[in-house]
Short mmCIF file of C-alpha atoms in Angstrom, two decimals:
data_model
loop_
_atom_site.label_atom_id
_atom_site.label_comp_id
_atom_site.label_asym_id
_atom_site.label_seq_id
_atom_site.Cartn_x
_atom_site.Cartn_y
_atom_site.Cartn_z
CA UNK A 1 24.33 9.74 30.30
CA UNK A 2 23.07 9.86 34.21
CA UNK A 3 19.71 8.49 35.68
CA UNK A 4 19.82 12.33 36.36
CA UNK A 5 19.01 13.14 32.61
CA UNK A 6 15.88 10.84 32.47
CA UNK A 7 13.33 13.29 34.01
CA UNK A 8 13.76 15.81 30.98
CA UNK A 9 12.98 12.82 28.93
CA UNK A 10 9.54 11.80 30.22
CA UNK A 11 8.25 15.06 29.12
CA UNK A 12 9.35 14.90 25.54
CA UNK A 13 6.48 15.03 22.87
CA UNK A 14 5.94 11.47 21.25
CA UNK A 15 6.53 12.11 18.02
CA UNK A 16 5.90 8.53 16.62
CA UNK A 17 8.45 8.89 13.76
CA UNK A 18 10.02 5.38 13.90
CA UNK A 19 6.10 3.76 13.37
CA UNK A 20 7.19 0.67 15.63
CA UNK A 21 10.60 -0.26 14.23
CA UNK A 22 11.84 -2.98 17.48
CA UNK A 23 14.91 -1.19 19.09
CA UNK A 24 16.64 -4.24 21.94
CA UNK A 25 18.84 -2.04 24.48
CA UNK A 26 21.51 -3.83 25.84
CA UNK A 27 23.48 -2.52 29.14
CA UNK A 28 23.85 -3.87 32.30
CA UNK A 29 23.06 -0.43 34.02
CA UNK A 30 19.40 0.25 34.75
CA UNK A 31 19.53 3.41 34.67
CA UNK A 32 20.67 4.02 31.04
CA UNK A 33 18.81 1.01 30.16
CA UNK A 34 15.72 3.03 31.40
CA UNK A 35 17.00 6.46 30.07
CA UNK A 36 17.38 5.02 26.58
CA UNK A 37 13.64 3.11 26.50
CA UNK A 38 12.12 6.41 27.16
CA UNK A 39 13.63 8.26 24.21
CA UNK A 40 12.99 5.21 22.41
CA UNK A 41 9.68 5.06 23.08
CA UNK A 42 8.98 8.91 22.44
CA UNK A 43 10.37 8.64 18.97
CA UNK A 44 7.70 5.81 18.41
CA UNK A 45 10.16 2.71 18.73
CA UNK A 46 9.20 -0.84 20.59
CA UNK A 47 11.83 -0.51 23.07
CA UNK A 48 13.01 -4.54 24.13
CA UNK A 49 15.98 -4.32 27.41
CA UNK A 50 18.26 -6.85 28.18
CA UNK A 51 21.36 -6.83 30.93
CA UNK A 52 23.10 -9.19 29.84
CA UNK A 53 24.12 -11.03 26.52
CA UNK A 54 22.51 -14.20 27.25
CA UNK A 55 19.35 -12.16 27.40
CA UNK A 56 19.93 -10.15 24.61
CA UNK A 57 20.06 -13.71 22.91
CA UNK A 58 16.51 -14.97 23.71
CA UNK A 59 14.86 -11.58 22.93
CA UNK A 60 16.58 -12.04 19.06
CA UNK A 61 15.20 -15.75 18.95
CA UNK A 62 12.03 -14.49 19.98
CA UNK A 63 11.55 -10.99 18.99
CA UNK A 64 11.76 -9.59 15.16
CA UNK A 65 14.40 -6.66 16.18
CA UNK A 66 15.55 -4.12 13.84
CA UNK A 67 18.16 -2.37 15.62
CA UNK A 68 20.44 -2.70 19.06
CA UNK A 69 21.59 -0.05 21.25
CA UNK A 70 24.57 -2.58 22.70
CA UNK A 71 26.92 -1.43 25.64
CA UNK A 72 30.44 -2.94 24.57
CA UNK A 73 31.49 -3.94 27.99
CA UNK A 74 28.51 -6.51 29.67
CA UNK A 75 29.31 -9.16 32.45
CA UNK A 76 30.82 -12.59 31.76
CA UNK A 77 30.98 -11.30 27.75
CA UNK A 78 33.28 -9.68 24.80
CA UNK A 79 31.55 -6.83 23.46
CA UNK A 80 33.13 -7.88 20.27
CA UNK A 81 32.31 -11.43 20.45
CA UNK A 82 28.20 -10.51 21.02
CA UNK A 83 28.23 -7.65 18.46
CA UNK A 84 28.76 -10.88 16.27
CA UNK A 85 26.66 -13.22 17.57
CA UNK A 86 23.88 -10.31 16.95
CA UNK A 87 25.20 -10.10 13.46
CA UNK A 88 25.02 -13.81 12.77
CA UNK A 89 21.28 -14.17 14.40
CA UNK A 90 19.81 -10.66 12.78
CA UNK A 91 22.27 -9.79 9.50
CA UNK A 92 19.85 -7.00 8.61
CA UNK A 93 19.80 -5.27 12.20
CA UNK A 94 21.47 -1.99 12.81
CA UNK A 95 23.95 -2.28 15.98
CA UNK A 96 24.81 1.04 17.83
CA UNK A 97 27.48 0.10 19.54
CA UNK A 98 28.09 2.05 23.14
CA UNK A 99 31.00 2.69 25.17
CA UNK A 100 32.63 4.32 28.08
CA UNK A 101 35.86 3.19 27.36
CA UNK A 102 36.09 4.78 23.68
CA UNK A 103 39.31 4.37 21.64
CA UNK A 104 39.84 4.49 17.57
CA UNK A 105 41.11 1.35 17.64
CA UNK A 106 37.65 -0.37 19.57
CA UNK A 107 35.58 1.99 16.94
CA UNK A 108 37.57 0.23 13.76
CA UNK A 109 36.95 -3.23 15.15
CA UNK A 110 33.29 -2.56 15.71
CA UNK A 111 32.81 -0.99 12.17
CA UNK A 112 34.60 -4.15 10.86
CA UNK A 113 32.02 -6.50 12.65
CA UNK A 114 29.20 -4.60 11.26
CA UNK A 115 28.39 -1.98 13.16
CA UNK A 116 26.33 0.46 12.13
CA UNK A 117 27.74 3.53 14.47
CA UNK A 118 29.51 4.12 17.18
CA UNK A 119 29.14 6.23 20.39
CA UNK A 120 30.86 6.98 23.56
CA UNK A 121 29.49 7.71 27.12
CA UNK A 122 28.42 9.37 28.50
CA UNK A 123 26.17 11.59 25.27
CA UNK A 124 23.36 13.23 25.77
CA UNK A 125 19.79 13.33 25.37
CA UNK A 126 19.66 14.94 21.97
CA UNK A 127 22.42 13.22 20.45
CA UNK A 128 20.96 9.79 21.40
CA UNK A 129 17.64 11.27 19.74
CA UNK A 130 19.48 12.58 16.85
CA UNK A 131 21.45 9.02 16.78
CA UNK A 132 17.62 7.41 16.89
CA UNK A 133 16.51 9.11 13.92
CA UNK A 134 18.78 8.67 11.95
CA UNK A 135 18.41 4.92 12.50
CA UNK A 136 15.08 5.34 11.87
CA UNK A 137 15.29 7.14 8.86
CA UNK A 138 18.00 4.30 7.55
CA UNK A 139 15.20 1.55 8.45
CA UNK A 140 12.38 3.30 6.90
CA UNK A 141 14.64 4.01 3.76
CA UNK A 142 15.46 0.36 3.61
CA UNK A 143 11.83 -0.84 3.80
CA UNK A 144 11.13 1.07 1.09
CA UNK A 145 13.98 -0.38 -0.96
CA UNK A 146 13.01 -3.93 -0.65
CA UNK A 147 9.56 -2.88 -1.91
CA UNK A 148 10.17 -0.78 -4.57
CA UNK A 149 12.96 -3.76 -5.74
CA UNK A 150 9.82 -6.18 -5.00
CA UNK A 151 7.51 -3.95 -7.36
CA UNK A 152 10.63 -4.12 -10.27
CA UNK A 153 10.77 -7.68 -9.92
CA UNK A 154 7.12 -8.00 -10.57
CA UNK A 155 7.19 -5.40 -13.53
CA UNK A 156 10.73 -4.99 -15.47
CA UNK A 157 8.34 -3.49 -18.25
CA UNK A 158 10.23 -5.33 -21.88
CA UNK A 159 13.86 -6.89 -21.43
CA UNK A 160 14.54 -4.81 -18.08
CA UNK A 161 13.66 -1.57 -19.05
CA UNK A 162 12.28 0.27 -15.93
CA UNK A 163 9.78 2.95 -15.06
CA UNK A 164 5.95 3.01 -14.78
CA UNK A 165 4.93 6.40 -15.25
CA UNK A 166 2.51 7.15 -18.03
CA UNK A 167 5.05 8.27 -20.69
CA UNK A 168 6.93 4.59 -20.11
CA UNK A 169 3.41 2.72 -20.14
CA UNK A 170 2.49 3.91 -23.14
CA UNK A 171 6.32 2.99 -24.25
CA UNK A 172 5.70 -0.17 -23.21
CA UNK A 173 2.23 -0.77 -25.88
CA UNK A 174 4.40 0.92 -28.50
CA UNK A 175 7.15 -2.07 -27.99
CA UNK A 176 4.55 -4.73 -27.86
CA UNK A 177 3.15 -3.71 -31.06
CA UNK A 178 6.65 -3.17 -32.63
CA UNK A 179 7.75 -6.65 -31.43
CA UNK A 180 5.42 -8.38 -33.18
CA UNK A 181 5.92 -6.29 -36.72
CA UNK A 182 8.98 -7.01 -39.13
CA UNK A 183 8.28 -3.78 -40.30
CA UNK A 184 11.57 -1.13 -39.61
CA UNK A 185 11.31 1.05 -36.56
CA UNK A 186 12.83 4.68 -35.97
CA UNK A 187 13.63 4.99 -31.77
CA UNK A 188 13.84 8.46 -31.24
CA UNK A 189 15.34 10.24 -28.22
CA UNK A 190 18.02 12.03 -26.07
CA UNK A 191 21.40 10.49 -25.75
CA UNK A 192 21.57 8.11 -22.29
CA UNK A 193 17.84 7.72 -22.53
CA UNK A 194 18.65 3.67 -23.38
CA UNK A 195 17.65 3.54 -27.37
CA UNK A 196 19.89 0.52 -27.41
CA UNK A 197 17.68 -1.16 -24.27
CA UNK A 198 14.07 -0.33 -26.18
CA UNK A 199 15.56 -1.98 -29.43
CA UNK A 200 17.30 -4.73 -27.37
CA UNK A 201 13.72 -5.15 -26.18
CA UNK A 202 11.66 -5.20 -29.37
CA UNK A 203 14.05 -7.94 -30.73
CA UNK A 204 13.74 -10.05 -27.76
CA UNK A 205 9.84 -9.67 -27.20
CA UNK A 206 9.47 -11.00 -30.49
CA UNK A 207 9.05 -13.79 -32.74
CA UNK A 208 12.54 -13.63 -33.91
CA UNK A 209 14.25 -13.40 -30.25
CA UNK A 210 16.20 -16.57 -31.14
CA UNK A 211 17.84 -15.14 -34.06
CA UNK A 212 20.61 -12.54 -34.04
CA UNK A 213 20.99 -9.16 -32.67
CA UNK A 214 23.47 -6.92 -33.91
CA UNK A 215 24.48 -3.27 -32.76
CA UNK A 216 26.30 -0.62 -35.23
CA UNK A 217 27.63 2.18 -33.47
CA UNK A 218 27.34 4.73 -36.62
CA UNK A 219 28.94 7.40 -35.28
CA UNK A 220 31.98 6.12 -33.36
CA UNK A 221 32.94 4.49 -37.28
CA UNK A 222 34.95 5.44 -40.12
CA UNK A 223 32.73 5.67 -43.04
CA UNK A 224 34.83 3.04 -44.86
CA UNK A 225 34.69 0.99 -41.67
CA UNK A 226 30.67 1.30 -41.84
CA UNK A 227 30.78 0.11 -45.20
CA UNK A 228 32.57 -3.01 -44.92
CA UNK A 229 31.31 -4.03 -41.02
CA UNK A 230 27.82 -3.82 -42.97
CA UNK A 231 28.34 -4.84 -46.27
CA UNK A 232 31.09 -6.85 -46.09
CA UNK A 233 34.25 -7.11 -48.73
CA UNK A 234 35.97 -9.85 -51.03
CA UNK A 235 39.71 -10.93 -50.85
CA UNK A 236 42.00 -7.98 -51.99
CA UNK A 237 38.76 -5.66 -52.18
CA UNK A 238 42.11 -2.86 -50.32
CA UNK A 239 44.92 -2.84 -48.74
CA UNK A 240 44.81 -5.40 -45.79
CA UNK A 241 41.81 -7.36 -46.87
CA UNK A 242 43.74 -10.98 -47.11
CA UNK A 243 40.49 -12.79 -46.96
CA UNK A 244 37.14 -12.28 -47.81
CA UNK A 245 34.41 -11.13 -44.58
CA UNK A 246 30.89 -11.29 -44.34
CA UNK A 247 28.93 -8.30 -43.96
CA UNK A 248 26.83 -7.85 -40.49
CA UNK A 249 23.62 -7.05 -42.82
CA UNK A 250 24.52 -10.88 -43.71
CA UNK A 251 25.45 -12.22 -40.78
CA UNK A 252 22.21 -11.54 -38.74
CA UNK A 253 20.26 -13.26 -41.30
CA UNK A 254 16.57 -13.68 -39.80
CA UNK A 255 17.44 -11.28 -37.34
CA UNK A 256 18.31 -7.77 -36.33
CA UNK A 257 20.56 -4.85 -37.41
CA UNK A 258 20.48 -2.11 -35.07
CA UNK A 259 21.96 1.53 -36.77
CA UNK A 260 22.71 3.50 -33.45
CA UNK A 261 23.25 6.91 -34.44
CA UNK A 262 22.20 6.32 -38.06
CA UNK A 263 21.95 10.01 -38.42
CA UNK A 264 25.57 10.39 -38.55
CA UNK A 265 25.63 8.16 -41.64
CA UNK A 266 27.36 9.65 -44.83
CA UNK A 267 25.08 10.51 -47.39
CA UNK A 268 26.90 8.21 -50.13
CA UNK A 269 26.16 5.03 -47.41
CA UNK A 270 22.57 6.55 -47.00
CA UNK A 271 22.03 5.49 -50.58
CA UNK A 272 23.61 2.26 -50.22
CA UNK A 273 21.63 1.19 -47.34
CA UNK A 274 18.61 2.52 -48.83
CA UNK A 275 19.07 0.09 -51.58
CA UNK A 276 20.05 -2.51 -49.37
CA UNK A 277 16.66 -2.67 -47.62
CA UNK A 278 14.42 -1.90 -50.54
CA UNK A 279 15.58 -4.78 -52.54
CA UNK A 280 16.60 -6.85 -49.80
CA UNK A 281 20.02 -7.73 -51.37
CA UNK A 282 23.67 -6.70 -50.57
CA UNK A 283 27.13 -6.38 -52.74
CA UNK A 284 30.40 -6.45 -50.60
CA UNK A 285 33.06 -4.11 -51.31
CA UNK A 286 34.92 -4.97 -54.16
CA UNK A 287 32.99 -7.69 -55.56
CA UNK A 288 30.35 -7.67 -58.47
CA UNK A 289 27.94 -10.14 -56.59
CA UNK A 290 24.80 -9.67 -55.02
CA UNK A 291 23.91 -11.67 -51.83
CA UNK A 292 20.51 -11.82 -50.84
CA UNK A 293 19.53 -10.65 -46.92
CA UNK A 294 16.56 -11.49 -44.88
CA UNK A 295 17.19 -9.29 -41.50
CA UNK A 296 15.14 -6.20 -39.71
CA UNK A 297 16.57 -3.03 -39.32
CA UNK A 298 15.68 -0.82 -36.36
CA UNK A 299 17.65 2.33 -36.47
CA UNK A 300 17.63 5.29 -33.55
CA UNK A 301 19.08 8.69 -33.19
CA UNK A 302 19.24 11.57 -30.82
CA UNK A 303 19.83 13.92 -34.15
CA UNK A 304 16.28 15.56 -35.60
CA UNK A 305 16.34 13.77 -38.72
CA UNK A 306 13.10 15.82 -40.34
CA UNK A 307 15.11 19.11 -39.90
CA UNK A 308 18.39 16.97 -41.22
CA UNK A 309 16.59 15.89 -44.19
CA UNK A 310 15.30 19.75 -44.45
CA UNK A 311 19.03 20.73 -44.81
CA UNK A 312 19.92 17.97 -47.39
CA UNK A 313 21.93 16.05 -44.43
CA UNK A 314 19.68 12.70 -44.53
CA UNK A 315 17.83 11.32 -47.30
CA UNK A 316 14.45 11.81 -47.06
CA UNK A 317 13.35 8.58 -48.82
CA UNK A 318 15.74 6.41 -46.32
CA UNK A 319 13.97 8.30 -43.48
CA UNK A 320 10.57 7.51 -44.99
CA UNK A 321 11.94 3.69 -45.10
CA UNK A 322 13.37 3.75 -41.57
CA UNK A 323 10.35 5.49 -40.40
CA UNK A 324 7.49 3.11 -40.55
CA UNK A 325 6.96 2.48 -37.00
CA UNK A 326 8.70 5.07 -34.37
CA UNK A 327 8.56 5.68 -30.34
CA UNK A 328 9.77 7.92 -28.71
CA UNK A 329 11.59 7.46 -25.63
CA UNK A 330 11.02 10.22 -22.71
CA UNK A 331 13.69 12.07 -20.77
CA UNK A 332 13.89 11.23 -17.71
CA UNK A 333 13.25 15.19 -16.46
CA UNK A 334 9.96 14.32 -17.85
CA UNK A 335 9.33 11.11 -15.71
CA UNK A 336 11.46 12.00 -12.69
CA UNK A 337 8.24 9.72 -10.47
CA UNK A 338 10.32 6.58 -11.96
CA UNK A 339 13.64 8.23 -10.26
CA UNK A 340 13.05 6.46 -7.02
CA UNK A 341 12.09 2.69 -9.03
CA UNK A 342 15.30 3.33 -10.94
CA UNK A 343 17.49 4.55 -8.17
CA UNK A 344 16.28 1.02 -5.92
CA UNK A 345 17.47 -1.09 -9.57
CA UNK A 346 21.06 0.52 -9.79
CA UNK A 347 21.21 0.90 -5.91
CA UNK A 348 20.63 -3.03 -5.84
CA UNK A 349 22.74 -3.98 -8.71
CA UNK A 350 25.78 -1.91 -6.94
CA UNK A 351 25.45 -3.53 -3.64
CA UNK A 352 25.43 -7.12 -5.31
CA UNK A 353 29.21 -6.03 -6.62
CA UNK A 354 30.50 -4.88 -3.72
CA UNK A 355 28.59 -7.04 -1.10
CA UNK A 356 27.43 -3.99 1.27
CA UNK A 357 23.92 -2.53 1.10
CA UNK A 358 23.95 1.39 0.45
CA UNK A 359 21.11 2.97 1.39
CA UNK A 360 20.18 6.64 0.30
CA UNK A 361 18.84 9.48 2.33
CA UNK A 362 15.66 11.52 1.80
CA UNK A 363 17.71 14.63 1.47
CA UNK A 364 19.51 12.95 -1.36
CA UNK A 365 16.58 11.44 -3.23
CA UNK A 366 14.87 15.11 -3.29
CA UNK A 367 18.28 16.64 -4.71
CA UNK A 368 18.10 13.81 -6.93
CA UNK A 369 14.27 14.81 -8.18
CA UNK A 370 15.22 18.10 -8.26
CA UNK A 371 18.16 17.66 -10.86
CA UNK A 372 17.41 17.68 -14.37
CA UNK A 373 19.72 14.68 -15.66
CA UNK A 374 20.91 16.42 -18.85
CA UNK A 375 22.51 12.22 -19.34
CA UNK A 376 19.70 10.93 -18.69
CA UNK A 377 18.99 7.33 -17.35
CA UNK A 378 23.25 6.79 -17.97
CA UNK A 379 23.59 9.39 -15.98
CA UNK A 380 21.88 8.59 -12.93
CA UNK A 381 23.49 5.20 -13.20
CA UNK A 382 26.84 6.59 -13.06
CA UNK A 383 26.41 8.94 -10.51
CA UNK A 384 25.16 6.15 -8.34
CA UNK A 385 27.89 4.08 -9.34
CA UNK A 386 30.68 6.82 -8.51
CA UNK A 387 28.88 7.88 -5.39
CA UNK A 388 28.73 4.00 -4.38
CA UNK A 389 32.55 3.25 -4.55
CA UNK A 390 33.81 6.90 -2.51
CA UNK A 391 31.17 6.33 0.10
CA UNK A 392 32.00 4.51 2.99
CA UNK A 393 29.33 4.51 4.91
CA UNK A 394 25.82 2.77 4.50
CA UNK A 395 23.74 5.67 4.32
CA UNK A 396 24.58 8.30 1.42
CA UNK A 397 23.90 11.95 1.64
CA UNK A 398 23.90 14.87 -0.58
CA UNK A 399 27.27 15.53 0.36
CA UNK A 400 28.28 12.46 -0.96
CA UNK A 401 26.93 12.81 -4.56
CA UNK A 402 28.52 13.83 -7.54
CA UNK A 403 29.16 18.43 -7.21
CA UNK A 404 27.06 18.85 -10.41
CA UNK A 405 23.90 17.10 -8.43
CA UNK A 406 24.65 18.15 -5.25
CA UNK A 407 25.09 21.84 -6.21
CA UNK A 408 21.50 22.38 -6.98
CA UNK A 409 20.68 25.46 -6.17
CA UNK A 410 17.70 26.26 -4.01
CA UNK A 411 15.98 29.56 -2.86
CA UNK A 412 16.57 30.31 0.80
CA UNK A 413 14.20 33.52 2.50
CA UNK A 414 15.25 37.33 2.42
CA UNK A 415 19.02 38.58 1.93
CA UNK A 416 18.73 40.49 4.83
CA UNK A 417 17.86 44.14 2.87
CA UNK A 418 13.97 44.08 3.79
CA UNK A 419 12.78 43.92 0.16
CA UNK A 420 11.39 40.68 0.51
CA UNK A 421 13.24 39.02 -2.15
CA UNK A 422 15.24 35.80 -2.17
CA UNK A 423 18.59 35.00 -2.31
CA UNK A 424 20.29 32.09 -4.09
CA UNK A 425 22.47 29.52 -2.09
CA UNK A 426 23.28 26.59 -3.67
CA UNK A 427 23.35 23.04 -1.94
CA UNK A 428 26.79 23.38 -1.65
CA UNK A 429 27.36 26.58 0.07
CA UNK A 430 25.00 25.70 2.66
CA UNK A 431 26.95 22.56 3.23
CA UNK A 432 30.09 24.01 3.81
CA UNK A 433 28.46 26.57 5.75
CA UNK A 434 27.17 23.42 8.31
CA UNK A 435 29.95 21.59 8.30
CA UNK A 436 32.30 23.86 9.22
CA UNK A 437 29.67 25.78 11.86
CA UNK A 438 29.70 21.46 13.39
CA UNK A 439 33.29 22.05 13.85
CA UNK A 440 33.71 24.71 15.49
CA UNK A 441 30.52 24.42 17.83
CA UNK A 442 32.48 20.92 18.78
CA UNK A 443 35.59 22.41 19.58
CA UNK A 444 37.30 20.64 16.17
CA UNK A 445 36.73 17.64 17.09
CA UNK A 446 35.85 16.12 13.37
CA UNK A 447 35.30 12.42 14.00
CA UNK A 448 32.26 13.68 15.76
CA UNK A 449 30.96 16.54 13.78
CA UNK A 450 30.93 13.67 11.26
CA UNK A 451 28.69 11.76 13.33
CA UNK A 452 26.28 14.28 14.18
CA UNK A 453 25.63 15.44 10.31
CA UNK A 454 25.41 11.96 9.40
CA UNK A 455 28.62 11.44 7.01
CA UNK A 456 31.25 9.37 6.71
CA UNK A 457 34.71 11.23 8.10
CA UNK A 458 36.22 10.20 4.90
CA UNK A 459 33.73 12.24 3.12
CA UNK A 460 34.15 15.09 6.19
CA UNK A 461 37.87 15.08 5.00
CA UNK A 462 37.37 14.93 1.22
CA UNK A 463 35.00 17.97 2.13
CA UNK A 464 37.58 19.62 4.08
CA UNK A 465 40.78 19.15 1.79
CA UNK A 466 38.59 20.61 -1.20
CA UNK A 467 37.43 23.71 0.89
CA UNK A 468 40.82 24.72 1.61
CA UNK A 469 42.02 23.85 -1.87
CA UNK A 470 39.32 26.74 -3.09
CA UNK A 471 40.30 29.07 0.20
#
């Protein structure tokens, strides 16, 4: 960049996108110094210059910056050496480091101090803009983050379940009512949709929170194993039983028993359970004693147990019993405006583990809205999780998600035949389609194609390997 290039930028339109995010420019040459203030300033940023390191110093003691435009090679300092003393004075700045001495091995070391990117002179006016925004966009993002993670710590809803859209609000009442019952409750809903969490949370909101909770997983059981995990058995009651166990229906005395899945019961255990809670007394396999129980049962499926008991699959006067209190707990198609609050909790939690903040972008989160999460809440929490741990980079894009999520399709204008009707391209297509239009436009030169779209290169590559893989 050339103290030529800074008349074009004067007459730029001030598009005010950054809303007064602090942007410090260190170089020692004033002319780029100037040059890069004026695009600053026309994208809406509170452009801060300093020449030298020492003054880049006092500006950070006195001055709340958010990101720095640093030239690598200043008088009388290490590039290195004050990319870290940034770091160490503002952790949560962004540092664009600048160079005109650019090698791979200068670019790994910066990256391994903490910079954010990395850019070699001279570049030009729109890439420094495009560069801009995107540190923009990764500030803004961040903001939002911390407040939507603010707004969670303020309301986790009952034992950490999230949302606050009307569906989970009314949840919410439901479990405050149910908390406070003995009575049992029937959780209905859609596997991944966190049955476990809401009954977790009923137990715990209530009077009994000190006393046992204890999942069965109905359907991942033997029925024999059902039997004796809840019932329990006597000394030689079969083969293998060499002493005598308590059953869990037992074991959580004053407390819970949670049936996951207690559609999948057998019908033969349907009648034993049923007997079990009416007259609050169990007999363990193999033995003619009766042993009285004091525990709640809450009990949750993703089956439809009315049109099971219609087919003679599920007894209808156990699902009368477990069906004193039910909620229902909504897909999360049908509160996708808790997406965003649920995406900031797993986004957090995933950063915690691996110590480095991921951040994603607005293309991403409207892919995400758009998709209908057939898993539900599990499976936006493992697509974060996957997309987390193969993203190197701070800032995740679609390209980085999972193909299912990514993929979703989207109506671009006329196929070209004048009928006015629209063609289907999915996410996907139009992804390779820019990616590999970036390449060739820069001559192959990857490393920055990757750059200007915004992506890691190891996700460029992963790209790249699978498109000629399906050539």
């Amino acid at each position: 960049m050339t103290s030529a290039a800074v008349s074009p930028m004067i007459a730029m339109p001030r598009i005010m996108a950054a809303n007064f995010l602090n942007l410090l420019i260190v170089d020692d040459e004033r002319s780029i110094r100037e040059a890069c203030r004026e695009v600053a300033l026309s994208l809406g940023f509170v452009a801060h210059v300093a020449d030298s390191a020492e003054h880049a110093y006092r500006l950070l003691q006195t001055q709340s910056i958010d990101a720095v435009l640093l030239d690598l090679r200043l008088p009388g300092a290490g590039g290195l050496e004050v990319l870290r003393q940034i770091k160490s004075q503002r952790p949560e700045a962004l540092v664009i480091v600048v160079t005109g001495y650019g090698t791979v091995q200068s670019a790994v070391q910066a990256m391994k101090h903490g910079a954010y990117e990395y850019v070699t002179k001279p570049f030009s006016i729109d890439a420094l803009k495009l560069l801009l925004d995107r540190v923009s966009d990764h500030l803004k993002l961040k903001t939002e983050n911390r407040i939507l993670r603010e707004k969670l710590k303020s309301k986790q809803g009952f034992g950490g379940l999230v949302g606050r859209a009307p569906e989970m609000e009314k949840l919410y009442r439901i479990i405050s009512k149910a908390a406070n019952s003995a009575h049992p409750v029937l959780i209905l809903g859609e596997s991944g949709t966190g049955k476990e969490m809401v009954a977790r949370s009923i137990h715990y909101s209530g009077p009994f929170r000190d006393k046992p909770f204890i999942p069965v997983d109905c359907g991942s059981l033997a029925p024999t194993l059902i039997e004796s995990e809840l019932f329990g058995y006597v000394r030689g009651a079969f083969t293998g039983a060499n002493q005598a166990k308590d059953g869990l229906l037992a074991i959580a005395e004053g407390g819970t028993v949670f049936l996951d899945e207690v559609g999948e019961l057998p019908v033969d255990l349907q009648s034993k359970l049923l007997r079990a809670i009416q007259e609050k007394e169990i007999r363990p396999v193999g033995s003619t004693r009766r042993i009285p129980i004091n525990v709640r049962i809450l009990a949750a499926t993703n089956r439809d147990l009315e049109q099971a008991v219609t087919e003679g699959a599920f007894r209808r006067d156990l699902y009368f019993r477990l069906n004193v209190l039910s909620l229902r707990i909504p897909p999360l198609r049908e509160r996708r405006e808790d997406i965003p609050l649920l995406t900031a909790h797993f986004m957090e939690r995933a950063s915690r583990a691996s110590a480095q903040e991921k951040i994603l972008s607005d293309e991403a989160i409207k892919v995400m809205l758009a998709y209908d999460w057939p898993g539900n809440v599990r499976e936006l929490e493992n697509c974060l999780e996957r997309t987390c741990a193969f993203t190197s980079g701070p800032l995740i894009h679609v390209l980085d998600l999972p193909p299912a999520i990514a993929s979703t399709a989207i109506v671009t204008p006329g196929n070209g035949n004048g009928n006015g009707h629209h063609k289907i391209v999915t996410i996907a297509e139009l992804e390779k389609h820019t990616i590999l239009s970036a390449i060739a436009e820069l001559n192959g030169d990857k490393l920055q194609a990757a750059r200007l779209l915004g992506i890691g290169k190891t996700t460029l590559y992963r790209k790249l390997k699978d498109y000629a893989a399906n050539a």
